[in-house]
Structure formats: structure tokens, C-alpha cells
Amino acid sequence: MTYTYIPKGVCSRKIDLTIEDGVIRDVKFSGGCSGNTQGVAALCVGRKPEEVIPLIKNIRCGFKPTSCPDQLAKALEEAVQAAE
């Protein structure tokens, strides 16, 4: 399943992710800090959303109440719910 999420409160404009057989297969950020978003995406691939979400949820970017990893956690939560 491919899922697109529009982040709020961060520099990235879109997150596209693919989950197959309960495992994250691909994560792509549009916009944001390229190195950071690529690094977070690479660390998520091959893992289950349930494993990744608690690791990246509620991470803040500076004084912002959210971050690209936090928005990815929200995207993963929505994608898991949509698949049920």
C-alpha cells in the first residue's frame, strides 16, 4: 500500500510511503532538510510501523512543536489505520 501524507508545521511538503506485508518498504520526503529526511527514511525501511512510531513520535525541531520525524510517525499511524 502506498500512502501520501501532507505534513503540518515543518519544512517538508509531502511524505510518500509504501508499506507491504506490514513492513515499511519506502519513505520519500518532498522538501525538508535533505540529509535528515533521507537518514530518517533509510532507518525506517525494513521495519514495522509499530516499531518505528514510538522511536520518532514527539521529536521536536528547535522550538517547533513537531518535526519531520514526528510527522512521519503521524503518517505511519494514519497509514496503519487506513490498512485495517
Tab-separated table of N, CA and C in Angstrom:
chain	number	residue	atom	x	y	z
A	1	MET	N	0.837	-1.166	0.000
A	1	MET	CA	0.000	0.000	0.000
A	1	MET	C	0.889	1.239	0.000
A	2	THR	N	0.601	2.150	-0.891
A	2	THR	CA	1.291	3.434	-0.924
A	2	THR	C	0.396	4.465	-0.274
A	3	TYR	N	0.982	5.315	0.555
A	3	TYR	CA	0.222	6.312	1.301
A	3	TYR	C	0.928	7.657	1.179
A	4	THR	N	0.155	8.710	0.959
A	4	THR	CA	0.690	10.066	0.871
A	4	THR	C	0.146	10.878	2.032
A	5	TYR	N	1.036	11.589	2.689
A	5	TYR	CA	0.671	12.408	3.848
A	5	TYR	C	1.200	13.821	3.623
A	6	ILE	N	0.371	14.810	3.941
A	6	ILE	CA	0.787	16.211	3.849
A	6	ILE	C	1.136	16.686	5.255
A	7	PRO	N	2.424	16.884	5.544
A	7	PRO	CA	2.854	17.287	6.884
A	7	PRO	C	2.410	18.708	7.228
A	8	LYS	N	2.310	18.944	8.513
A	8	LYS	CA	1.918	20.258	9.015
A	8	LYS	C	2.985	20.785	9.979
A	9	GLY	N	3.356	22.055	9.825
A	9	GLY	CA	4.270	22.694	10.761
A	9	GLY	C	5.742	22.416	10.559
A	10	VAL	N	6.092	21.839	9.395
A	10	VAL	CA	7.500	21.527	9.111
A	10	VAL	C	7.857	21.990	7.696
A	11	CYS	N	9.117	21.893	7.356
A	11	CYS	CA	9.588	22.338	6.039
A	11	CYS	C	9.204	21.382	4.916
A	12	SER	N	9.124	20.083	5.211
A	12	SER	CA	8.764	19.143	4.154
A	12	SER	C	7.308	19.364	3.746
A	13	ARG	N	7.041	19.135	2.463
A	13	ARG	CA	5.716	19.401	1.909
A	13	ARG	C	4.881	18.150	1.716
A	14	LYS	N	5.538	16.989	1.644
A	14	LYS	CA	4.814	15.749	1.385
A	14	LYS	C	5.664	14.568	1.823
A	15	ILE	N	4.991	13.525	2.318
A	15	ILE	CA	5.666	12.272	2.648
A	15	ILE	C	4.927	11.162	1.903
A	16	ASP	N	5.650	10.419	1.076
A	16	ASP	CA	5.110	9.246	0.398
A	16	ASP	C	5.757	8.023	1.018
A	17	LEU	N	4.930	7.058	1.406
A	17	LEU	CA	5.499	5.852	1.996
A	17	LEU	C	4.781	4.628	1.451
A	18	THR	N	5.499	3.530	1.450
A	18	THR	CA	4.956	2.255	0.997
A	18	THR	C	5.123	1.242	2.114
A	19	ILE	N	4.024	0.573	2.435
A	19	ILE	CA	4.033	-0.499	3.432
A	19	ILE	C	3.496	-1.746	2.741
A	20	GLU	N	4.274	-2.820	2.799
A	20	GLU	CA	3.871	-4.101	2.209
A	20	GLU	C	4.084	-5.194	3.240
A	21	ASP	N	3.081	-6.034	3.402
A	21	ASP	CA	3.156	-7.148	4.360
A	21	ASP	C	3.541	-6.672	5.755
A	22	GLY	N	3.041	-5.487	6.132
A	22	GLY	CA	3.287	-4.959	7.468
A	22	GLY	C	4.678	-4.385	7.681
A	23	VAL	N	5.437	-4.190	6.602
A	23	VAL	CA	6.805	-3.688	6.695
A	23	VAL	C	6.938	-2.439	5.815
A	24	ILE	N	7.643	-1.437	6.337
A	24	ILE	CA	7.893	-0.219	5.572
A	24	ILE	C	8.904	-0.541	4.473
A	25	ARG	N	8.507	-0.316	3.235
A	25	ARG	CA	9.377	-0.629	2.096
A	25	ARG	C	10.042	0.611	1.511
A	26	ASP	N	9.381	1.789	1.657
A	26	ASP	CA	9.934	3.000	1.063
A	26	ASP	C	9.363	4.216	1.769
A	27	VAL	N	10.192	5.236	1.952
A	27	VAL	CA	9.775	6.522	2.505
A	27	VAL	C	10.464	7.604	1.693
A	28	LYS	N	9.684	8.559	1.204
A	28	LYS	CA	10.252	9.684	0.453
A	28	LYS	C	9.632	10.982	0.952
A	29	PHE	N	10.484	11.899	1.349
A	29	PHE	CA	10.064	13.236	1.746
A	29	PHE	C	10.227	14.167	0.561
A	30	SER	N	9.284	15.075	0.370
A	30	SER	CA	9.432	16.165	-0.588
A	30	SER	C	9.679	17.423	0.221
A	31	GLY	N	10.846	18.023	0.038
A	31	GLY	CA	11.218	19.190	0.819
A	31	GLY	C	11.825	18.779	2.147
A	32	GLY	N	12.107	19.761	2.973
A	32	GLY	CA	12.740	19.492	4.260
A	32	GLY	C	14.248	19.454	4.133
A	33	CYS	N	14.914	19.156	5.215
A	33	CYS	CA	16.378	19.063	5.246
A	33	CYS	C	16.779	17.726	4.627
A	34	SER	N	17.336	17.766	3.455
A	34	SER	CA	17.566	16.575	2.644
A	34	SER	C	18.313	15.462	3.388
A	35	GLY	N	19.414	15.796	4.006
A	35	GLY	CA	20.196	14.763	4.694
A	35	GLY	C	19.431	14.136	5.848
A	36	ASN	N	18.754	14.965	6.621
A	36	ASN	CA	17.998	14.458	7.764
A	36	ASN	C	16.829	13.574	7.322
A	37	THR	N	16.080	14.037	6.329
A	37	THR	CA	14.923	13.255	5.906
A	37	THR	C	15.349	11.955	5.227
A	38	GLN	N	16.445	11.994	4.469
A	38	GLN	CA	16.947	10.761	3.863
A	38	GLN	C	17.420	9.779	4.930
A	39	GLY	N	18.069	10.315	5.966
A	39	GLY	CA	18.549	9.451	7.047
A	39	GLY	C	17.418	8.797	7.809
A	40	VAL	N	16.406	9.577	8.151
A	40	VAL	CA	15.247	9.028	8.868
A	40	VAL	C	14.558	7.980	7.995
A	41	ALA	N	14.385	8.296	6.722
A	41	ALA	CA	13.734	7.360	5.799
A	41	ALA	C	14.507	6.044	5.726
A	42	ALA	N	15.829	6.125	5.596
A	42	ALA	CA	16.653	4.917	5.480
A	42	ALA	C	16.573	4.050	6.731
A	43	LEU	N	16.477	4.683	7.890
A	43	LEU	CA	16.396	3.924	9.148
A	43	LEU	C	15.047	3.228	9.324
A	44	CYS	N	14.024	3.719	8.637
A	44	CYS	CA	12.681	3.136	8.761
A	44	CYS	C	12.469	1.935	7.846
A	45	VAL	N	13.111	1.940	6.690
A	45	VAL	CA	12.890	0.887	5.698
A	45	VAL	C	13.297	-0.469	6.271
A	46	GLY	N	12.413	-1.451	6.077
A	46	GLY	CA	12.659	-2.813	6.564
A	46	GLY	C	12.114	-3.070	7.953
A	47	ARG	N	11.528	-2.050	8.568
A	47	ARG	CA	10.965	-2.202	9.914
A	47	ARG	C	9.447	-2.101	9.862
A	48	LYS	N	8.808	-2.589	10.906
A	48	LYS	CA	7.360	-2.477	11.023
A	48	LYS	C	7.002	-1.091	11.551
A	49	PRO	N	5.905	-0.517	11.078
A	49	PRO	CA	5.500	0.799	11.575
A	49	PRO	C	5.386	0.850	13.098
A	50	GLU	N	4.906	-0.222	13.694
A	50	GLU	CA	4.727	-0.275	15.148
A	50	GLU	C	6.060	-0.184	15.894
A	51	GLU	N	7.137	-0.564	15.245
A	51	GLU	CA	8.474	-0.466	15.823
A	51	GLU	C	9.026	0.958	15.683
A	52	VAL	N	8.744	1.584	14.551
A	52	VAL	CA	9.300	2.896	14.234
A	52	VAL	C	8.563	4.035	14.944
A	53	ILE	N	7.244	3.958	14.985
A	53	ILE	CA	6.432	5.067	15.513
A	53	ILE	C	6.895	5.544	16.886
A	54	PRO	N	7.044	4.666	17.879
A	54	PRO	CA	7.451	5.181	19.203
A	54	PRO	C	8.863	5.767	19.241
A	55	LEU	N	9.702	5.400	18.284
A	55	LEU	CA	11.068	5.920	18.245
A	55	LEU	C	11.129	7.355	17.743
A	56	ILE	N	10.205	7.742	16.843
A	56	ILE	CA	10.294	9.056	16.212
A	56	ILE	C	9.147	9.991	16.584
A	57	LYS	N	8.136	9.470	17.257
A	57	LYS	CA	6.982	10.296	17.636
A	57	LYS	C	7.391	11.318	18.697
A	58	ASN	N	6.869	12.519	18.561
A	58	ASN	CA	7.068	13.630	19.505
A	58	ASN	C	8.473	14.235	19.482
A	59	ILE	N	9.265	13.924	18.473
A	59	ILE	CA	10.550	14.614	18.310
A	59	ILE	C	10.247	16.030	17.845
A	60	ARG	N	10.948	16.996	18.400
A	60	ARG	CA	10.724	18.396	18.042
A	60	ARG	C	11.899	18.923	17.227
A	61	CYS	N	11.605	19.908	16.392
A	61	CYS	CA	12.628	20.575	15.592
A	61	CYS	C	12.778	21.986	16.152
A	62	GLY	N	13.848	22.224	16.901
A	62	GLY	CA	14.043	23.531	17.513
A	62	GLY	C	12.892	23.866	18.444
A	63	PHE	N	12.286	25.020	18.223
A	63	PHE	CA	11.179	25.440	19.068
A	63	PHE	C	9.821	25.048	18.492
A	64	LYS	N	9.820	24.364	17.362
A	64	LYS	CA	8.566	23.901	16.764
A	64	LYS	C	8.000	22.760	17.605
A	65	PRO	N	6.682	22.632	17.650
A	65	PRO	CA	6.081	21.540	18.428
A	65	PRO	C	6.128	20.190	17.708
A	66	THR	N	6.714	20.149	16.516
A	66	THR	CA	6.774	18.923	15.724
A	66	THR	C	8.084	18.911	14.932
A	67	SER	N	8.266	17.897	14.106
A	67	SER	CA	9.456	17.756	13.263
A	67	SER	C	9.099	16.841	12.109
A	68	CYS	N	9.999	16.705	11.157
A	68	CYS	CA	9.758	15.766	10.056
A	68	CYS	C	9.637	14.325	10.562
A	69	PRO	N	10.491	13.872	11.497
A	69	PRO	CA	10.285	12.522	12.027
A	69	PRO	C	8.933	12.369	12.736
A	70	ASP	N	8.514	13.377	13.498
A	70	ASP	CA	7.219	13.323	14.169
A	70	ASP	C	6.086	13.258	13.144
A	71	GLN	N	6.207	14.033	12.070
A	71	GLN	CA	5.186	13.995	11.023
A	71	GLN	C	5.186	12.634	10.318
A	72	LEU	N	6.340	12.012	10.174
A	72	LEU	CA	6.398	10.668	9.602
A	72	LEU	C	5.686	9.684	10.521
A	73	ALA	N	5.857	9.822	11.825
A	73	ALA	CA	5.142	8.958	12.775
A	73	ALA	C	3.636	9.105	12.589
A	74	LYS	N	3.165	10.342	12.432
A	74	LYS	CA	1.734	10.572	12.192
A	74	LYS	C	1.290	9.934	10.875
A	75	ALA	N	2.115	10.049	9.849
A	75	ALA	CA	1.797	9.437	8.557
A	75	ALA	C	1.702	7.921	8.691
A	76	LEU	N	2.636	7.325	9.415
A	76	LEU	CA	2.620	5.878	9.616
A	76	LEU	C	1.385	5.450	10.402
A	77	GLU	N	1.022	6.205	11.420
A	77	GLU	CA	-0.184	5.881	12.196
A	77	GLU	C	-1.419	5.900	11.297
A	78	GLU	N	-1.533	6.940	10.470
A	78	GLU	CA	-2.674	7.030	9.556
A	78	GLU	C	-2.678	5.891	8.541
A	79	ALA	N	-1.513	5.571	8.009
A	79	ALA	CA	-1.414	4.503	7.010
A	79	ALA	C	-1.814	3.159	7.610
A	80	VAL	N	-1.388	2.889	8.830
A	80	VAL	CA	-1.744	1.635	9.504
A	80	VAL	C	-3.251	1.575	9.719
A	81	GLN	N	-3.837	2.685	10.163
A	81	GLN	CA	-5.292	2.709	10.368
A	81	GLN	C	-6.033	2.526	9.050
A	82	ALA	N	-5.552	3.150	7.984
A	82	ALA	CA	-6.206	3.044	6.688
A	82	ALA	C	-6.171	1.612	6.153
A	83	ALA	N	-5.134	0.861	6.523
A	83	ALA	CA	-4.972	-0.501	6.046
A	83	ALA	C	-5.861	-1.491	6.791
A	84	GLU	N	-6.363	-1.079	7.950
A	84	GLU	CA	-7.190	-2.004	8.754
A	84	GLU	C	-8.577	-2.160	8.219
